[in-house]
Amino acid sequence: MTDTGRPPTGHAVVLGAGVGGLLAARVLSETFGRVTVIDRDALPEQGVPRRGVPQGHHAHGMLSRGCEILDDLFPRLTDDLIATGAVPCDVQNDVRWYNDGRRLRSAPSPLRGLMMSRPYLEGTLRARVAALPGVVIHGRCEAVEPIAGVDGTVTGVRLLRQGHENPEDMAADLVVNATGRGNRGAEWLRRLGCEPPAEDRVDSGLVYVSREYRRRPGDADAVALIVGHSASVPRGGVALSAEGDRWLVTLYGMGDDVPPVDPDGYHRFAARLPVPDLHDLLLRLEPLGAPRLMRIPVAVRRRYERLGRFPEGYLVFGDALCQFNPTYGQGMTVAACEAVALRDCLTDGGRHGLARRFFERAARIIDVPWDMSAGGDLRFPSVEGPRTLRVKLLNGYISRVHLAAEKDPVVGRAFLSVANLQTPPQHLFSPGVIARVLRPRAGGAQDTPLLTAREEIPAGH
């Protein structure tokens, strides 16, 4: 039953069975009598990477705000994940953070994170969503295009099942494009007679190389090591605990200075990180496979909220709406926040005008992580984009935050709370935090000027 006491009615089709699509389907199941999830991949067993999600081989973590939303949408989900191998953490106390080469001061905090492989989380969510009343998930089925009536309202989607020569039309009251980074949203809008949205683009030129290692008790004094890159040392890496007693290790670099895929070169690259901790850990670990390379696609924010015209019965969600630089670990948690926004939009205003209301709320969600990641990328001279006074001031202040967080756990918690999307960025500029960030430090520590190219923001988590 819905909140109004009426049974759900209608049919929603979600294109894409990744994390974003599954979260959208979960919310839509509260309002629609039937929800069909479509994906072109064969959908494997839990924990097995699939072709359409190449980033699934690389390190992932769920930010604190994302964990809270998962438990709201799927009661006891994080407990179940932990019971079957996912690794919980106090984000400040159990993780060894290095930002701008400085270690953030560890201390107990209320920030709870969860570490597991992307395929493991996706498989768990898929099983939970498939068990919901009225929900069906189809693999090996590709969306050709949305279809519309004479008034431009989307009335369904044209599908092509693998092994079939001819497409078929599936009627729907709502079609959600959650097809991820490779989506054809602009082309589909043109076919529907609408202009595609303007785009904000930032090309960091990052390259990831990841490798799995066996995890044993006593490997490290933390469940994760995160070494952020900076303008002075444009290399970074993470080592995250995961299910199956594994370490998921991802190293990344920019331009010509990228991690090699041969094992010896991979370790040599780790030795050139700003601090030795991650390299020292790798020297003690047993590898479980060869390194895997992934070139990071351009980060793109599609400004659907600015469109003057958009078809009824259609929605864009998750990475199809905004794809972030994955170094900052924001995508899955932003998708979770968008799911909450979608639920609120349906509750507050129903289905008519849904897209406009949702895009406006999603834009406010995206603003914070986009500014953090895009502003962070603009630290690097090779990255094209406008370096406004606001960006320079913010990056200079964040450098001071990292300097203070090396000694002051209150500043570290404030930073991590913003990075985990628990509190707005204004929290870092509250009088109490500013006083701690700007107060003189003993021992000859040098303050970083507010206007500087050497800023650092949350990386690799």
Short mmCIF file of C-alpha atoms in Angstrom, two decimals:
data_model
loop_
_atom_site.label_atom_id
_atom_site.label_comp_id
_atom_site.label_asym_id
_atom_site.label_seq_id
_atom_site.Cartn_x
_atom_site.Cartn_y
_atom_site.Cartn_z
CA MET A 1 0.00 0.00 0.00
CA THR A 2 1.11 3.59 -0.63
CA ASP A 3 1.20 6.30 2.04
CA THR A 4 -2.27 7.38 0.85
CA GLY A 5 -3.68 3.94 1.66
CA ARG A 6 -4.32 3.13 -2.01
CA PRO A 7 -2.62 0.14 -3.66
CA PRO A 8 0.16 0.99 -6.11
CA THR A 9 -0.93 1.22 -9.74
CA GLY A 10 0.69 1.55 -13.14
CA HIS A 11 3.90 0.25 -14.67
CA ALA A 12 7.40 1.75 -14.39
CA VAL A 13 10.31 0.55 -16.50
CA VAL A 14 13.87 1.17 -15.27
CA LEU A 15 16.59 0.92 -17.90
CA GLY A 16 19.76 -0.27 -16.18
CA ALA A 17 20.24 -2.79 -13.36
CA GLY A 18 23.25 -1.14 -11.77
CA VAL A 19 23.23 0.37 -8.29
CA GLY A 20 21.37 3.49 -9.44
CA GLY A 21 18.72 1.59 -11.37
CA LEU A 22 18.12 -0.83 -8.52
CA LEU A 23 17.70 1.98 -6.01
CA ALA A 24 15.27 3.74 -8.34
CA ALA A 25 13.30 0.50 -8.76
CA ARG A 26 13.09 0.07 -5.00
CA VAL A 27 11.51 3.50 -4.57
CA LEU A 28 9.20 3.12 -7.56
CA SER A 29 7.85 -0.15 -6.15
CA GLU A 30 6.11 1.91 -3.46
CA THR A 31 4.07 3.85 -6.03
CA PHE A 32 3.76 1.60 -9.09
CA GLY A 33 1.98 -1.75 -9.15
CA ARG A 34 4.59 -3.17 -11.53
CA VAL A 35 8.26 -2.31 -11.95
CA THR A 36 10.37 -3.87 -14.71
CA VAL A 37 14.15 -3.49 -14.67
CA ILE A 38 15.95 -3.99 -17.98
CA ASP A 39 19.69 -4.51 -18.54
CA ARG A 40 21.64 -5.55 -21.62
CA ASP A 41 24.09 -7.65 -19.57
CA ALA A 42 23.60 -11.18 -18.45
CA LEU A 43 23.14 -10.66 -14.72
CA PRO A 44 25.62 -12.88 -12.89
CA GLU A 45 25.62 -14.37 -9.44
CA GLN A 46 26.45 -12.18 -6.48
CA GLY A 47 30.01 -10.91 -6.43
CA VAL A 48 30.81 -11.59 -10.10
CA PRO A 49 31.80 -8.51 -12.18
CA ARG A 50 29.84 -7.92 -15.36
CA ARG A 51 30.79 -6.45 -18.69
CA GLY A 52 28.62 -3.35 -18.47
CA VAL A 53 30.25 -2.23 -15.20
CA PRO A 54 34.01 -2.26 -15.90
CA GLN A 55 34.59 -0.20 -12.77
CA GLY A 56 33.39 -3.20 -10.78
CA HIS A 57 36.94 -4.57 -10.72
CA HIS A 58 38.16 -1.51 -8.82
CA ALA A 59 37.97 -0.44 -5.17
CA HIS A 60 34.61 0.85 -3.93
CA GLY A 61 33.25 2.00 -0.60
CA MET A 62 29.86 3.26 0.52
CA LEU A 63 29.99 6.65 2.22
CA SER A 64 28.32 7.19 5.58
CA ARG A 65 25.22 8.90 4.17
CA GLY A 66 24.81 6.12 1.61
CA CYS A 67 24.87 3.46 4.33
CA GLU A 68 22.10 5.23 6.20
CA ILE A 69 19.92 5.39 3.09
CA LEU A 70 20.51 1.73 2.22
CA ASP A 71 19.27 0.70 5.64
CA ASP A 72 16.23 2.93 5.25
CA LEU A 73 15.32 1.44 1.86
CA PHE A 74 16.30 -2.12 2.74
CA PRO A 75 15.94 -2.79 6.50
CA ARG A 76 19.00 -4.48 8.04
CA LEU A 77 20.81 -4.54 4.70
CA THR A 78 24.14 -3.42 6.13
CA ASP A 79 23.87 -5.98 8.94
CA ASP A 80 23.27 -8.70 6.35
CA LEU A 81 26.20 -7.49 4.23
CA ILE A 82 28.49 -7.46 7.25
CA ALA A 83 27.36 -10.94 8.27
CA THR A 84 28.38 -12.26 4.85
CA GLY A 85 31.75 -10.54 4.61
CA ALA A 86 31.44 -6.79 4.04
CA VAL A 87 33.70 -4.77 6.33
CA PRO A 88 32.23 -1.99 8.50
CA CYS A 89 34.30 0.93 9.67
CA ASP A 90 34.32 4.09 11.69
CA VAL A 91 35.35 6.38 8.84
CA GLN A 92 37.63 8.49 11.03
CA ASN A 93 38.92 5.96 13.54
CA ASP A 94 39.40 2.82 11.43
CA VAL A 95 40.73 4.35 8.19
CA ARG A 96 44.21 5.77 7.71
CA TRP A 97 43.73 8.96 5.65
CA TYR A 98 46.47 10.95 3.95
CA ASN A 99 45.48 14.22 2.30
CA ASP A 100 48.16 16.44 0.81
CA GLY A 101 50.68 14.05 2.36
CA ARG A 102 49.35 14.69 5.88
CA ARG A 103 47.72 12.02 8.01
CA LEU A 104 44.29 12.95 9.31
CA ARG A 105 44.11 12.50 13.08
CA SER A 106 42.24 9.31 14.01
CA ALA A 107 39.48 9.51 16.62
CA PRO A 108 36.16 7.78 17.32
CA SER A 109 33.32 9.29 15.28
CA PRO A 110 29.69 8.61 14.41
CA LEU A 111 30.55 8.26 10.72
CA ARG A 112 29.90 4.68 9.64
CA GLY A 113 31.14 3.36 6.31
CA LEU A 114 30.97 -0.01 4.61
CA MET A 115 33.53 -1.66 2.34
CA MET A 116 32.87 -4.42 -0.15
CA SER A 117 33.32 -5.02 -3.85
CA ARG A 118 30.96 -3.28 -6.26
CA PRO A 119 29.69 -6.61 -7.71
CA TYR A 120 28.95 -7.89 -4.21
CA LEU A 121 26.84 -4.87 -3.32
CA GLU A 122 25.09 -4.85 -6.67
CA GLY A 123 24.27 -8.55 -6.47
CA THR A 124 22.85 -8.14 -2.97
CA LEU A 125 20.70 -5.19 -4.02
CA ARG A 126 19.52 -7.06 -7.11
CA ALA A 127 18.34 -9.99 -4.98
CA ARG A 128 16.53 -7.67 -2.58
CA VAL A 129 14.84 -5.72 -5.38
CA ALA A 130 13.84 -8.88 -7.29
CA ALA A 131 12.09 -10.14 -4.15
CA LEU A 132 9.83 -7.06 -3.96
CA PRO A 133 6.18 -7.58 -4.96
CA GLY A 134 5.55 -6.60 -8.56
CA VAL A 135 9.22 -6.23 -9.53
CA VAL A 136 10.78 -8.19 -12.40
CA ILE A 137 14.40 -7.92 -13.60
CA HIS A 138 15.37 -8.92 -17.15
CA GLY A 139 18.95 -9.34 -18.35
CA ARG A 140 20.16 -9.74 -21.95
CA CYS A 141 17.68 -7.10 -23.05
CA GLU A 142 18.73 -3.75 -24.52
CA ALA A 143 16.74 -0.54 -24.61
CA VAL A 144 16.56 0.79 -28.18
CA GLU A 145 14.71 4.02 -27.36
CA PRO A 146 11.76 5.41 -25.42
CA ILE A 147 8.55 5.67 -27.43
CA ALA A 148 6.05 8.51 -27.18
CA GLY A 149 2.47 9.34 -28.07
CA VAL A 150 1.31 12.15 -30.35
CA ASP A 151 1.49 14.68 -27.50
CA GLY A 152 5.12 13.80 -26.76
CA THR A 153 4.41 11.89 -23.55
CA VAL A 154 6.60 8.82 -23.19
CA THR A 155 4.36 5.76 -23.21
CA GLY A 156 6.90 2.96 -23.14
CA VAL A 157 10.20 1.71 -24.43
CA ARG A 158 11.37 -0.26 -27.46
CA LEU A 159 13.47 -3.27 -26.44
CA LEU A 160 15.61 -5.82 -28.23
CA ARG A 161 16.17 -9.10 -26.46
CA GLN A 162 19.41 -10.93 -27.17
CA GLY A 163 18.87 -13.70 -29.66
CA HIS A 164 15.83 -11.97 -31.21
CA GLU A 165 15.91 -10.19 -34.55
CA ASN A 166 12.98 -7.84 -34.06
CA PRO A 167 12.45 -5.33 -31.25
CA GLU A 168 9.34 -5.25 -29.11
CA ASP A 169 7.50 -2.39 -27.46
CA MET A 170 6.82 -2.44 -23.71
CA ALA A 171 4.14 -0.03 -22.47
CA ALA A 172 4.92 2.01 -19.35
CA ASP A 173 3.58 4.91 -17.34
CA LEU A 174 7.14 5.95 -16.50
CA VAL A 175 10.49 5.14 -18.13
CA VAL A 176 13.65 5.81 -16.09
CA ASN A 177 16.99 6.05 -17.88
CA ALA A 178 19.54 4.65 -15.42
CA THR A 179 21.85 3.25 -18.10
CA GLY A 180 24.98 4.76 -16.57
CA ARG A 181 28.03 6.34 -18.12
CA GLY A 182 27.47 5.04 -21.63
CA ASN A 183 23.88 6.25 -21.84
CA ARG A 184 22.29 7.58 -25.05
CA GLY A 185 20.15 10.17 -23.32
CA ALA A 186 21.00 13.02 -25.67
CA GLU A 187 20.16 10.94 -28.75
CA TRP A 188 16.92 9.71 -27.20
CA LEU A 189 15.81 13.25 -26.36
CA ARG A 190 16.39 14.37 -29.94
CA ARG A 191 14.26 11.48 -31.19
CA LEU A 192 11.55 12.64 -28.80
CA GLY A 193 11.71 16.14 -30.31
CA CYS A 194 13.57 17.78 -27.38
CA GLU A 195 16.95 19.44 -27.14
CA PRO A 196 19.52 17.63 -24.98
CA PRO A 197 20.78 19.37 -21.85
CA ALA A 198 23.89 21.49 -21.57
CA GLU A 199 26.86 19.69 -20.04
CA ASP A 200 29.59 20.61 -17.59
CA ARG A 201 32.68 18.52 -18.33
CA VAL A 202 35.98 18.02 -16.51
CA ASP A 203 38.61 15.69 -17.93
CA SER A 204 41.12 14.82 -15.23
CA GLY A 205 43.00 12.32 -17.41
CA LEU A 206 43.21 9.84 -14.54
CA VAL A 207 44.11 6.19 -15.04
CA TYR A 208 43.26 3.48 -12.51
CA VAL A 209 45.06 0.18 -12.05
CA SER A 210 43.66 -2.23 -9.47
CA ARG A 211 44.78 -5.52 -7.98
CA GLU A 212 43.38 -7.91 -5.38
CA TYR A 213 45.41 -9.29 -2.48
CA ARG A 214 44.69 -11.79 0.26
CA ARG A 215 43.76 -10.18 3.58
CA ARG A 216 44.89 -11.73 6.85
CA PRO A 217 44.57 -10.60 10.48
CA GLY A 218 47.32 -8.19 11.44
CA ASP A 219 48.06 -6.96 7.90
CA ALA A 220 47.55 -3.36 8.96
CA ASP A 221 46.37 -1.27 11.92
CA ALA A 222 43.47 0.02 9.82
CA VAL A 223 40.78 -1.51 7.61
CA ALA A 224 41.60 0.94 4.82
CA LEU A 225 44.47 3.14 3.68
CA ILE A 226 43.66 6.17 1.54
CA VAL A 227 46.46 8.23 0.02
CA GLY A 228 45.13 11.24 -1.84
CA HIS A 229 46.88 12.81 -4.80
CA SER A 230 47.77 16.51 -4.87
CA ALA A 231 49.07 19.05 -7.35
CA SER A 232 52.62 18.49 -6.12
CA VAL A 233 52.34 14.68 -6.25
CA PRO A 234 49.63 13.73 -8.78
CA ARG A 235 49.59 10.09 -7.72
CA GLY A 236 47.38 8.34 -5.22
CA GLY A 237 46.02 5.01 -4.10
CA VAL A 238 43.65 3.18 -1.80
CA ALA A 239 43.61 -0.19 -0.12
CA LEU A 240 40.15 -1.22 1.10
CA SER A 241 39.15 -4.35 2.99
CA ALA A 242 36.45 -6.38 1.26
CA GLU A 243 34.46 -9.58 1.49
CA GLY A 244 36.25 -12.83 0.82
CA ASP A 245 39.20 -11.82 3.03
CA ARG A 246 40.57 -9.57 0.31
CA TRP A 247 42.27 -6.22 -0.04
CA LEU A 248 41.08 -4.24 -3.04
CA VAL A 249 43.97 -1.97 -4.02
CA THR A 250 43.64 0.79 -6.61
CA LEU A 251 46.52 3.05 -7.69
CA TYR A 252 45.97 6.03 -9.96
CA GLY A 253 47.92 8.71 -11.76
CA MET A 254 47.55 11.37 -14.43
CA GLY A 255 48.89 12.07 -17.90
CA ASP A 256 52.04 10.08 -18.57
CA ASP A 257 52.61 9.25 -14.90
CA VAL A 258 50.21 6.33 -14.52
CA PRO A 259 50.46 2.94 -12.77
CA PRO A 260 51.94 0.14 -14.88
CA VAL A 261 50.03 -3.11 -15.28
CA ASP A 262 53.05 -5.36 -14.71
CA PRO A 263 53.37 -6.43 -11.05
CA ASP A 264 56.88 -5.07 -10.50
CA GLY A 265 56.03 -1.73 -12.07
CA TYR A 266 52.83 -1.61 -10.01
CA HIS A 267 54.83 -1.89 -6.78
CA ARG A 268 57.39 0.66 -7.98
CA PHE A 269 54.56 3.12 -8.63
CA ALA A 270 53.21 2.53 -5.12
CA ALA A 271 56.67 3.33 -3.75
CA ARG A 272 56.39 6.81 -5.35
CA LEU A 273 53.21 7.78 -3.50
CA PRO A 274 53.47 10.75 -1.10
CA VAL A 275 53.72 8.42 1.93
CA PRO A 276 55.20 4.89 2.16
CA ASP A 277 52.35 3.17 4.02
CA LEU A 278 50.50 1.70 1.06
CA HIS A 279 53.67 0.42 -0.59
CA ASP A 280 54.81 -1.12 2.69
CA LEU A 281 51.47 -2.91 2.98
CA LEU A 282 51.72 -4.32 -0.56
CA LEU A 283 55.14 -5.76 0.18
CA ARG A 284 53.55 -7.92 2.90
CA LEU A 285 50.54 -9.13 0.88
CA GLU A 286 49.91 -12.12 -1.37
CA PRO A 287 48.48 -11.09 -4.75
CA LEU A 288 45.38 -12.90 -6.01
CA GLY A 289 45.50 -11.86 -9.65
CA ALA A 290 47.03 -9.56 -12.21
CA PRO A 291 46.59 -5.77 -12.13
CA ARG A 292 43.64 -4.41 -14.18
CA LEU A 293 43.67 -1.03 -15.93
CA MET A 294 40.81 1.41 -16.44
CA ARG A 295 40.98 4.83 -18.04
CA ILE A 296 38.69 7.21 -16.19
CA PRO A 297 36.02 8.67 -18.46
CA VAL A 298 35.44 12.41 -18.49
CA ALA A 299 33.31 13.61 -15.58
CA VAL A 300 30.05 14.98 -17.01
CA ARG A 301 27.21 16.81 -15.33
CA ARG A 302 24.11 17.01 -17.53
CA ARG A 303 21.99 20.03 -16.69
CA TYR A 304 18.53 18.55 -17.10
CA GLU A 305 17.21 20.98 -14.50
CA ARG A 306 17.81 23.83 -16.96
CA LEU A 307 15.79 22.38 -19.83
CA GLY A 308 12.72 24.35 -20.82
CA ARG A 309 10.99 21.29 -22.27
CA PHE A 310 11.13 17.66 -21.22
CA PRO A 311 8.71 14.81 -21.99
CA GLU A 312 6.23 13.60 -19.40
CA GLY A 313 6.61 9.96 -18.43
CA TYR A 314 10.40 9.99 -18.66
CA LEU A 315 13.21 10.48 -16.13
CA VAL A 316 17.02 10.36 -16.02
CA PHE A 317 18.76 8.99 -12.93
CA GLY A 318 22.16 8.23 -11.41
CA ASP A 319 25.26 8.24 -13.61
CA ALA A 320 23.12 9.03 -16.65
CA LEU A 321 22.37 12.33 -14.91
CA CYS A 322 25.86 13.02 -13.58
CA GLN A 323 28.99 10.89 -13.78
CA PHE A 324 31.68 11.87 -11.31
CA ASN A 325 35.41 11.35 -11.29
CA PRO A 326 35.33 8.02 -9.39
CA THR A 327 38.45 8.93 -7.42
CA TYR A 328 36.21 10.78 -5.00
CA GLY A 329 33.94 7.81 -4.34
CA GLN A 330 30.69 9.77 -4.59
CA GLY A 331 28.61 8.07 -7.29
CA MET A 332 26.84 5.31 -5.34
CA THR A 333 25.99 7.57 -2.40
CA VAL A 334 24.69 10.30 -4.72
CA ALA A 335 22.46 7.69 -6.39
CA ALA A 336 21.14 6.74 -2.95
CA CYS A 337 20.39 10.40 -2.18
CA GLU A 338 18.61 10.71 -5.54
CA ALA A 339 16.46 7.70 -4.65
CA VAL A 340 15.28 9.53 -1.53
CA ALA A 341 14.59 12.63 -3.63
CA LEU A 342 12.58 10.56 -6.13
CA ARG A 343 10.51 9.06 -3.32
CA ASP A 344 9.82 12.54 -1.92
CA CYS A 345 8.84 13.91 -5.35
CA LEU A 346 6.36 11.08 -5.88
CA THR A 347 4.93 11.51 -2.39
CA ASP A 348 4.63 15.29 -2.59
CA GLY A 349 3.39 15.80 -6.12
CA GLY A 350 2.54 12.52 -7.78
CA ARG A 351 3.53 11.63 -11.34
CA HIS A 352 2.53 14.77 -13.25
CA GLY A 353 5.51 17.08 -13.66
CA LEU A 354 7.70 14.51 -11.89
CA ALA A 355 10.79 15.06 -14.01
CA ARG A 356 11.02 18.81 -13.40
CA ARG A 357 10.58 18.42 -9.64
CA PHE A 358 13.08 15.57 -9.49
CA PHE A 359 15.73 17.30 -11.61
CA GLU A 360 15.57 20.39 -9.39
CA ARG A 361 16.04 18.32 -6.23
CA ALA A 362 18.73 16.15 -7.82
CA ALA A 363 20.63 19.27 -8.89
CA ARG A 364 20.80 20.44 -5.28
CA ILE A 365 22.10 16.99 -4.27
CA ILE A 366 24.72 16.98 -7.03
CA ASP A 367 25.93 20.54 -6.37
CA VAL A 368 28.05 19.64 -3.35
CA PRO A 369 29.90 16.53 -4.60
CA TRP A 370 30.33 18.07 -8.06
CA ASP A 371 31.90 21.22 -6.64
CA MET A 372 34.18 19.11 -4.46
CA SER A 373 35.38 16.85 -7.25
CA ALA A 374 35.48 19.38 -10.10
CA GLY A 375 37.20 21.94 -7.89
CA GLY A 376 39.68 19.31 -6.75
CA ASP A 377 40.48 18.35 -10.34
CA LEU A 378 41.22 21.98 -11.18
CA ARG A 379 44.21 21.84 -8.84
CA PHE A 380 46.12 20.23 -11.67
CA PRO A 381 47.51 22.46 -14.46
CA SER A 382 46.76 19.79 -17.09
CA VAL A 383 43.01 19.89 -16.34
CA GLU A 384 41.10 22.44 -18.40
CA GLY A 385 38.43 24.56 -16.75
CA PRO A 386 37.73 27.97 -15.21
CA ARG A 387 39.76 28.57 -12.07
CA THR A 388 37.55 31.19 -10.50
CA LEU A 389 38.45 33.14 -7.39
CA ARG A 390 35.88 31.05 -5.51
CA VAL A 391 37.61 27.80 -6.59
CA LYS A 392 41.03 29.14 -5.60
CA LEU A 393 39.82 30.35 -2.22
CA LEU A 394 38.01 27.10 -1.49
CA ASN A 395 40.97 24.93 -2.47
CA GLY A 396 43.33 27.11 -0.43
CA TYR A 397 41.08 26.80 2.61
CA ILE A 398 40.80 23.02 2.21
CA SER A 399 44.60 22.85 2.25
CA ARG A 400 44.49 24.61 5.60
CA VAL A 401 41.80 22.16 6.75
CA HIS A 402 44.12 19.24 6.00
CA LEU A 403 46.96 20.93 7.83
CA ALA A 404 44.80 21.43 10.91
CA ALA A 405 43.26 17.94 10.69
CA GLU A 406 46.71 16.43 11.13
CA LYS A 407 46.56 17.47 14.80
CA ASP A 408 42.92 18.34 15.49
CA PRO A 409 40.36 15.47 15.29
CA VAL A 410 37.48 17.97 15.45
CA VAL A 411 38.59 19.49 12.15
CA GLY A 412 39.13 16.03 10.68
CA ARG A 413 35.62 14.98 11.64
CA ALA A 414 34.16 18.16 10.13
CA PHE A 415 35.97 17.47 6.86
CA LEU A 416 34.96 13.81 6.73
CA SER A 417 31.36 14.64 7.57
CA VAL A 418 31.17 16.90 4.52
CA ALA A 419 33.06 14.41 2.34
CA ASN A 420 30.59 11.69 3.37
CA LEU A 421 27.64 13.93 2.41
CA GLN A 422 26.37 14.01 5.99
CA THR A 423 26.66 17.77 6.46
CA PRO A 424 26.70 20.67 3.98
CA PRO A 425 30.02 22.36 3.09
CA GLN A 426 28.99 25.38 5.15
CA HIS A 427 29.85 23.29 8.22
CA LEU A 428 33.54 23.69 7.35
CA PHE A 429 33.03 27.46 7.51
CA SER A 430 31.28 27.55 10.87
CA PRO A 431 32.97 29.87 13.38
CA GLY A 432 34.15 26.99 15.55
CA VAL A 433 35.78 25.11 12.68
CA ILE A 434 37.31 28.23 11.13
CA ALA A 435 38.88 29.14 14.47
CA ARG A 436 40.49 25.71 14.70
CA VAL A 437 41.66 25.77 11.07
CA LEU A 438 43.22 29.22 11.17
CA ARG A 439 44.74 29.25 14.66
CA PRO A 440 48.57 29.29 14.79
CA ARG A 441 50.26 25.92 15.13
CA ALA A 442 53.22 25.13 17.32
CA GLY A 443 56.36 23.36 16.22
CA GLY A 444 57.12 25.48 13.17
CA ALA A 445 54.36 24.08 10.96
CA GLN A 446 53.94 26.30 7.91
CA ASP A 447 50.49 27.58 7.05
CA THR A 448 49.33 27.17 3.47
CA PRO A 449 48.25 30.44 1.79
CA LEU A 450 44.53 30.59 1.03
CA LEU A 451 45.25 31.31 -2.62
CA THR A 452 47.31 28.34 -3.74
CA ALA A 453 47.48 25.69 -6.41
CA ARG A 454 48.29 23.03 -3.83
CA GLU A 455 44.91 22.21 -2.47
CA GLU A 456 43.53 18.82 -1.56
CA ILE A 457 40.01 17.51 -1.19
CA PRO A 458 38.72 14.02 -0.29
CA ALA A 459 40.22 11.49 -2.62
CA GLY A 460 40.11 7.79 -3.13
CA HIS A 461 37.19 6.92 -0.86
#
